[in-house]
Every structure is written in structure tokens, then in C-alpha cells.
mmCIF file of C-alpha atoms in Angstrom:
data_model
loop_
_atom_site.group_PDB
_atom_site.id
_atom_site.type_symbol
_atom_site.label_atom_id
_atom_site.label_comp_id
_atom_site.label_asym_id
_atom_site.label_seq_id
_atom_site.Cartn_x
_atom_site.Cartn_y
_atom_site.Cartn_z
ATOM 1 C CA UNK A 1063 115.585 147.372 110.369
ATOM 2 C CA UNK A 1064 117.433 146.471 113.762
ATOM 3 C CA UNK A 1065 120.677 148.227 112.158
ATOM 4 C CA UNK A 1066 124.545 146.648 111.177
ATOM 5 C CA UNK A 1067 125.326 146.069 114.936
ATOM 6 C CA UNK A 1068 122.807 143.088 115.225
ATOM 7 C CA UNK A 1069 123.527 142.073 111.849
ATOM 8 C CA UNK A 1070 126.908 141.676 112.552
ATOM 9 C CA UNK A 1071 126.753 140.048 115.920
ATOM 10 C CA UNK A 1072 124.428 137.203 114.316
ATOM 11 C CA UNK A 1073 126.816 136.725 111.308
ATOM 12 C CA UNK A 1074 130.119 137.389 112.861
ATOM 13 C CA UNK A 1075 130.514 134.409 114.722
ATOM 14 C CA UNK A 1076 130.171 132.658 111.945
ATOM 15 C CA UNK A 1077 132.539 134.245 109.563
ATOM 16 C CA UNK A 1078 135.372 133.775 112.390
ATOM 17 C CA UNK A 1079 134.756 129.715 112.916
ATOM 18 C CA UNK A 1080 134.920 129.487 108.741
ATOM 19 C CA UNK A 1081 137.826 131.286 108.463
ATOM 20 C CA UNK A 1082 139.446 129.741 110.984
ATOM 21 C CA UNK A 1083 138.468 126.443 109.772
ATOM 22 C CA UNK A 1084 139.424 127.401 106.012
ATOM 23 C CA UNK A 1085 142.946 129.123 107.855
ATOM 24 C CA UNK A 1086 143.204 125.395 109.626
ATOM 25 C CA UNK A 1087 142.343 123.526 106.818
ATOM 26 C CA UNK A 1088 144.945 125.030 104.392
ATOM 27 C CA UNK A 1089 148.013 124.811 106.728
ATOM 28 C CA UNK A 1090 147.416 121.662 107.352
ATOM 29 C CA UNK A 1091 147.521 120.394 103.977
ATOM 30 C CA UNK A 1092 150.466 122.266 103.517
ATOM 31 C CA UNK A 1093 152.363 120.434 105.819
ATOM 32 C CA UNK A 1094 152.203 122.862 108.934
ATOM 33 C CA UNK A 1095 153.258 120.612 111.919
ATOM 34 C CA UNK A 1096 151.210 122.811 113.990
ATOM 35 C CA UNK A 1097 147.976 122.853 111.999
ATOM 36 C CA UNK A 1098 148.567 119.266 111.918
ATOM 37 C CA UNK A 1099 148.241 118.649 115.642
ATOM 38 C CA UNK A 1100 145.308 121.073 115.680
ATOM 39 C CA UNK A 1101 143.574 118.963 112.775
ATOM 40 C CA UNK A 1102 144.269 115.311 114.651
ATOM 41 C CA UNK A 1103 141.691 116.040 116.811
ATOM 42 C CA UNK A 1104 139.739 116.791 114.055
ATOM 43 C CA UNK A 1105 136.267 114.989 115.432
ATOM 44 C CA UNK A 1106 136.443 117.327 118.332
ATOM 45 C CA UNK A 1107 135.952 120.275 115.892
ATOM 46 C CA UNK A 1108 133.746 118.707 113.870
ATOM 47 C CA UNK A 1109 131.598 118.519 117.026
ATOM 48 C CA UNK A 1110 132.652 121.994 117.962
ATOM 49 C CA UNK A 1111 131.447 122.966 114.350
ATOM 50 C CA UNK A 1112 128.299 121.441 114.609
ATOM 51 C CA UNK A 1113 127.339 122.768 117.619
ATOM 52 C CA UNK A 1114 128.162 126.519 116.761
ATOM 53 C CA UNK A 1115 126.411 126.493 113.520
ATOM 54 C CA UNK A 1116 122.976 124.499 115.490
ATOM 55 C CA UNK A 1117 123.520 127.284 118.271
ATOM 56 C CA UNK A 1118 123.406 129.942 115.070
ATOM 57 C CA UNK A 1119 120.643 129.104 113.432
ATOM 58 C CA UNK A 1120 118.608 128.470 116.384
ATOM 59 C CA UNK A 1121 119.396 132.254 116.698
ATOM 60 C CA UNK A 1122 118.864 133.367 113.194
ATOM 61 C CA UNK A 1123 115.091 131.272 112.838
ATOM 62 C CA UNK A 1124 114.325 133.212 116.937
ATOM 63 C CA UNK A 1125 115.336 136.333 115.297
ATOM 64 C CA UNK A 1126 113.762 135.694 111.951
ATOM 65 C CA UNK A 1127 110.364 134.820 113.983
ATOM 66 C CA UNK A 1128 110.416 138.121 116.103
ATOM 67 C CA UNK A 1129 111.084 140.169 112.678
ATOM 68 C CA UNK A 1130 107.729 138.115 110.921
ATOM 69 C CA UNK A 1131 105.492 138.826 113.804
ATOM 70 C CA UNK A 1132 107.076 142.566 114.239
ATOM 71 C CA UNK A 1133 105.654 142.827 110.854
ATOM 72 C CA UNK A 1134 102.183 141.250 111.181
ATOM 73 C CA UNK A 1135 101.389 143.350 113.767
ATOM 74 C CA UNK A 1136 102.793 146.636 111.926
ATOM 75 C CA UNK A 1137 100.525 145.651 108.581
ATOM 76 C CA UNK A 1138 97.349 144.678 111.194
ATOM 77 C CA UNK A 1139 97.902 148.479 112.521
ATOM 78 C CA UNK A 1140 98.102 149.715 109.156
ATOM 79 C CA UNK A 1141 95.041 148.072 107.825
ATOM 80 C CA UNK A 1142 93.069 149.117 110.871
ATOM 81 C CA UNK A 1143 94.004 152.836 111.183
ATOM 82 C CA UNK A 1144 94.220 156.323 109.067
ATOM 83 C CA UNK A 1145 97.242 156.442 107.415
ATOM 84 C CA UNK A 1146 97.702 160.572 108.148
ATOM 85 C CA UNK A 1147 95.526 160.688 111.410
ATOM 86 C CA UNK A 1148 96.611 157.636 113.233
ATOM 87 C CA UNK A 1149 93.001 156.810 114.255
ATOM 88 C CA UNK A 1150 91.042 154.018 113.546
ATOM 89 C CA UNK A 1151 89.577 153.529 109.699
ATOM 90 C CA UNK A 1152 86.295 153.128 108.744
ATOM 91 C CA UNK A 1153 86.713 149.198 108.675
ATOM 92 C CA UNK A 1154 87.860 149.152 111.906
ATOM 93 C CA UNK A 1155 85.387 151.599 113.954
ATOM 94 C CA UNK A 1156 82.509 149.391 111.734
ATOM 95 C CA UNK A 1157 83.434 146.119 113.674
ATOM 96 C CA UNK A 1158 83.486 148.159 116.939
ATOM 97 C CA UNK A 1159 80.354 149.261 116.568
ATOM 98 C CA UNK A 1160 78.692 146.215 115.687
ATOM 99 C CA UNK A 1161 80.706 144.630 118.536
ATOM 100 C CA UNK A 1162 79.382 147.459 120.830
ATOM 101 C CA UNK A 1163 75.888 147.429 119.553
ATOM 102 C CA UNK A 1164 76.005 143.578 120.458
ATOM 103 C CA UNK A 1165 76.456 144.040 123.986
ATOM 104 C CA UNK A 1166 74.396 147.101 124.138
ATOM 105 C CA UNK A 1167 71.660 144.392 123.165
ATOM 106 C CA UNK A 1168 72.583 141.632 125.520
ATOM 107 C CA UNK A 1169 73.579 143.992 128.429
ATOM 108 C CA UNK A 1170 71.032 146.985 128.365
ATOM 109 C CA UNK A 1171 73.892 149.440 128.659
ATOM 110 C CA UNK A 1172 73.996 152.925 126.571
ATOM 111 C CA UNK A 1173 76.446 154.527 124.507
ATOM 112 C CA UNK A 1174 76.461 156.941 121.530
ATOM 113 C CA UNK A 1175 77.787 157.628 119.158
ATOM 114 C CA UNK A 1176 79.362 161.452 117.263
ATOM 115 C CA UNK A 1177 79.798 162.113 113.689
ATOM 116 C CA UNK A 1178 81.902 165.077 113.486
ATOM 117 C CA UNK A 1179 82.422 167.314 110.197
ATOM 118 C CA UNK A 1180 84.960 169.892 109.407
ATOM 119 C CA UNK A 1181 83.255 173.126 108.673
ATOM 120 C CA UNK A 1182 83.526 174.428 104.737
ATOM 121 C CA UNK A 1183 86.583 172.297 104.906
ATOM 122 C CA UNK A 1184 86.696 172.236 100.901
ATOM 123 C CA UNK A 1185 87.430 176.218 101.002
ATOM 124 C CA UNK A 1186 90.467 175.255 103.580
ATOM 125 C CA UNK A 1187 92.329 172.715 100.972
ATOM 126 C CA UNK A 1188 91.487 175.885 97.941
ATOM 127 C CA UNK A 1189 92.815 178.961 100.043
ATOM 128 C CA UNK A 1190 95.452 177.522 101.706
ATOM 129 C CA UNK A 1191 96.386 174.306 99.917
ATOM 130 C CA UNK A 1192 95.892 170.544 100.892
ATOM 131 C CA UNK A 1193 99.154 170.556 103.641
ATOM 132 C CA UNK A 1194 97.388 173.246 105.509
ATOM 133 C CA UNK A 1195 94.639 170.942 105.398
ATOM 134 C CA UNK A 1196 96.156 168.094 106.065
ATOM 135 C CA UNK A 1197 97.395 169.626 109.302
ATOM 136 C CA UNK A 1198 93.713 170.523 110.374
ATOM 137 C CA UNK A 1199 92.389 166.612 110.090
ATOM 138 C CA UNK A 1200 96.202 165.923 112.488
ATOM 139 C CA UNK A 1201 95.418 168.587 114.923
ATOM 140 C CA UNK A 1202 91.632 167.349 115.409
ATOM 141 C CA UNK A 1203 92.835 164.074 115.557
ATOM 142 C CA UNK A 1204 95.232 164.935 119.009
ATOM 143 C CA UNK A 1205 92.318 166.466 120.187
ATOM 144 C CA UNK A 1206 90.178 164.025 119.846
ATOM 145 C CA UNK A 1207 93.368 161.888 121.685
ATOM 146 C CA UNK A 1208 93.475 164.016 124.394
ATOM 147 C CA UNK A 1209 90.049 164.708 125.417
ATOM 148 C CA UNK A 1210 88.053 161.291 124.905
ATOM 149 C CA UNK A 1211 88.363 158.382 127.607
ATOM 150 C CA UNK A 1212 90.267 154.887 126.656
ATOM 151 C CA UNK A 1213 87.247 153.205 126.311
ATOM 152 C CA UNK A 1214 85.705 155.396 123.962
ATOM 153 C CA UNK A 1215 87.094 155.111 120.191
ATOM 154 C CA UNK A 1216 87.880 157.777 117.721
ATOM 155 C CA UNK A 1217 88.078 157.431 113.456
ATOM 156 C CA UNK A 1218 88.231 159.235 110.331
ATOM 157 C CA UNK A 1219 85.398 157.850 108.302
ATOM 158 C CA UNK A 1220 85.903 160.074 105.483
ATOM 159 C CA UNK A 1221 87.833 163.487 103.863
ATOM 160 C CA UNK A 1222 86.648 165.631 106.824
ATOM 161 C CA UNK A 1223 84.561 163.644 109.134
ATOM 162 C CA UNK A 1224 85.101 161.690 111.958
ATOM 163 C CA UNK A 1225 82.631 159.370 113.918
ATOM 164 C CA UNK A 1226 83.214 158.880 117.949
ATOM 165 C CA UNK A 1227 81.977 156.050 120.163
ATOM 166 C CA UNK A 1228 81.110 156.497 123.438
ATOM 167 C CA UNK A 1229 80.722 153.445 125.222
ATOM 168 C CA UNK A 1230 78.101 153.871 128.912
ATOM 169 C CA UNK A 1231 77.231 157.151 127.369
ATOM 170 C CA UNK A 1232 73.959 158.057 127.119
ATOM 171 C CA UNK A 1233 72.248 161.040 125.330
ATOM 172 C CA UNK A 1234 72.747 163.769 127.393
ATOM 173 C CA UNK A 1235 76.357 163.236 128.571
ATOM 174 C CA UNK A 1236 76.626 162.866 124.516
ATOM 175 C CA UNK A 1237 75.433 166.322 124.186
ATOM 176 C CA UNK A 1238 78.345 167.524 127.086
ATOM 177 C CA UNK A 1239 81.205 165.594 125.553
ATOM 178 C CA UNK A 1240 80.124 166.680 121.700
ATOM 179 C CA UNK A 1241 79.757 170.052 122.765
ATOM 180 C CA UNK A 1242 83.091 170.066 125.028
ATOM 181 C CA UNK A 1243 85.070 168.796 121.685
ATOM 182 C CA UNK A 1244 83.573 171.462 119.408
ATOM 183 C CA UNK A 1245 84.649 174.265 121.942
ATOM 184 C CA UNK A 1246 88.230 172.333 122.143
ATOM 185 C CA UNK A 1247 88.576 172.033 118.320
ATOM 186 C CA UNK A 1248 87.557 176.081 117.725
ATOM 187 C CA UNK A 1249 90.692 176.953 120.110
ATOM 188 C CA UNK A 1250 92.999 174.670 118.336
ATOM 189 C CA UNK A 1251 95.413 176.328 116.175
ATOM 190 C CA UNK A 1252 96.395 174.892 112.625
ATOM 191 C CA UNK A 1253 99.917 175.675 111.332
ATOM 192 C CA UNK A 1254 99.019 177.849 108.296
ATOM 193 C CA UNK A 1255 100.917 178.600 104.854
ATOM 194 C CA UNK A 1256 103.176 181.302 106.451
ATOM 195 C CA UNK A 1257 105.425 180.505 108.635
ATOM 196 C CA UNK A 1258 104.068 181.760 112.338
ATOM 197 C CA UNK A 1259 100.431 181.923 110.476
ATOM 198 C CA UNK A 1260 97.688 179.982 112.235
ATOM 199 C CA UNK A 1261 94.121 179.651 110.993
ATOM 200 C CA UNK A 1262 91.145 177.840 113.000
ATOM 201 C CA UNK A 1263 88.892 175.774 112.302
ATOM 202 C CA UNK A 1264 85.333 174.924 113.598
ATOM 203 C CA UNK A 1265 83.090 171.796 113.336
ATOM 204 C CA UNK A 1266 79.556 170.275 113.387
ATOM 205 C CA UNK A 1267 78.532 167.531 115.596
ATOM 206 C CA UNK A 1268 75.708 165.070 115.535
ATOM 207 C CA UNK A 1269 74.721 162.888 118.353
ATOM 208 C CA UNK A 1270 72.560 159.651 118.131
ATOM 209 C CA UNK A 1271 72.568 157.068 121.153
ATOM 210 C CA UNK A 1272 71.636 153.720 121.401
ATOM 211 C CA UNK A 1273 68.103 152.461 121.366
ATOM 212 C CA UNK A 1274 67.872 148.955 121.662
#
């Protein structure tokens, strides 16, 4: 994953000391006077040795480490979030909103929440095929990127639908924001089957808030 370049740098070192040791080594049992002066101090590279190859694999295990928790995190990402939208799963935006609805008990404080569904999105996948459709559930998902706050969360809950939090929301900014995203997602355009085609789609929205 981090290309030949590292791979070499972390493995290259060590190829060098064994064939030099192995180059050493030979010589000297061979009779080379110079190999054989090299090889009387032969406790000094043993130390040398040592302390290349503990240097090395304190390397390799840091490296190793950073690769293991590199992946954790990718696999905790990929069990939290829509594989073709990017936004959170259903698993995810459940233990958000149980986390939300939590506070929203202990605190008092309002937010809603939006279930979004494609319109006749079945007749989109049978007229134009499932990439064109595929593109649709992409392009609401950017707009859904773009428009809502960082403190609001966004996920695809099913084929076509898509739930929205909105955290200090209550039900009449609900009704703005819902109605602001429909508008947004009727102007969007979705690559179609022909190249320079685009087709639109439009959505329904439901609101609900909070009522402790």
C-alpha cells in the first residue's frame, strides 16, 4: 500500500549489512589478509550487527503498527457508511439517533429529523438502467453534503431513501431546510445514458421533530 520506495528503504539496509557480512565472512575464510583484519575485531561488528538489526525491527513493528491501525480505522469507516454514497448506514445513523434522542431527553433541546424518498425511482433503474441510477442516489448524496450543517447527519437507510438529523432544529426550521433540499435536489442534474444526456430527479420529504 505505501509503494516499493518504503519497502525498499525498510529492507535495504538490511540486505547491504548481510551481504557485507556474508562478502566479509567468505574472504576471510579464504585467507584474505584484509578480510582478516576486518574480522579481528569481530565483537565490534557483532555489536554493530546487533544494533542495526534492533534499530530495524524497532522500525518494521512502528511501521507494522501504523499499517494495523490504518486499517482499523478504514474497516470502522466501512462498516459505518454506504458503500456507493459515502454517507452514514443505517447502523450508524440508528446509534446517532438514540444518542441524540438521549440528550434531547436530559437537555430539553429540539431537533428533527427528514426521511427523504426518491420519486418513482423504480421507473429510473427500468428506463435508464441501474448506473443511471446509481448516479442519482451519488448526486443527492453531494447535495445533501453541501447544503446540511456539520452537526447535522445525513444516511441512506434504504434503495432510495435517506433519513436526515437535524440536531437544535425544531419543526418549523425542519419544514425550511426539507423544503430548501427538495428545491436543491429538482435542479440537480444526473449524468444520463447518453453521453451529454441529463435527466432530473425529484423527491418527497417527511418531517417529524422531537417530542420528549
Amino acid at each position: 500500500e505505501a509503494g516499493p520506495l518504503l519497502s525498499w528503504a525498510l529492507h535495504g539496509p538490511g540486505l547491504l549489512l548481510g551481504l557485507g557480512t556474508l562478502w566479509r565472512s567468505g574472504t576471510g575464510l579464504m585467507g584474505d589478509p584484509v578480510a582478516a583484519d576486518l574480522l579481528s575485531g569481530l565483537r565490534a561488528n557483532q555489536a554493530l550487527a546487533l544494533g542495526l538489526i534492533v534499530v530495524m525491527a524497532a522500525v518494521h513493528f512502528a511501521y507494522g503498527g501504523l499499517l494495523l491501525d490504518r486499517l482499523m480505522r478504514r474497516l470502522r469507516h466501512l462498516s459505518r457508511h454506504d458503500a456507493l454514497t459515502g454517507l452514514l448506514n443505517r447502523r450508524a445513523m440508528d446509534e446517532r439517533l438514540a444518542a441524540e434522542w438521549q440528550r434531547h431527553l436530559r437537555l430539553h433541546e429540539p431537533f428533527a429529523l427528514l426521511l427523504l424518498d426518491i420519486d418513482h425511482f423504480k421507473r429510473v433503474n427500468d428506463r435508464h438502467g441501474h448506473a443511471v441510477g446509481d448516479h442519482a442516489l451519488k448526486a443527492l448524496a453531494e447535495v445533501l453534503r453541501e447544503l446540511l450543517r456539520p452537526t447535522d447527519s445525513a444516511a441512506r437507510v434504504g434503495g432510495e431513501e435517506f433519513l436526515v438529523m437535524l440536531p437544535g432544529v425544531d419543526a418549523r426550521r425542519a419544514l425550511v431546510a426539507a423544503e430548501r433540499l427538495r428545491q436543491e435536489i429538482a435542479r440537480m442534474a444526473v449524468p444520463g445514458p447518453a453521453p451529454g444526456q441529463a435527466l432530473h430527479v425529484t423527491v418527497s420529504i417527511g418531517v417529524a421533530d422531537a417530542v420528549p
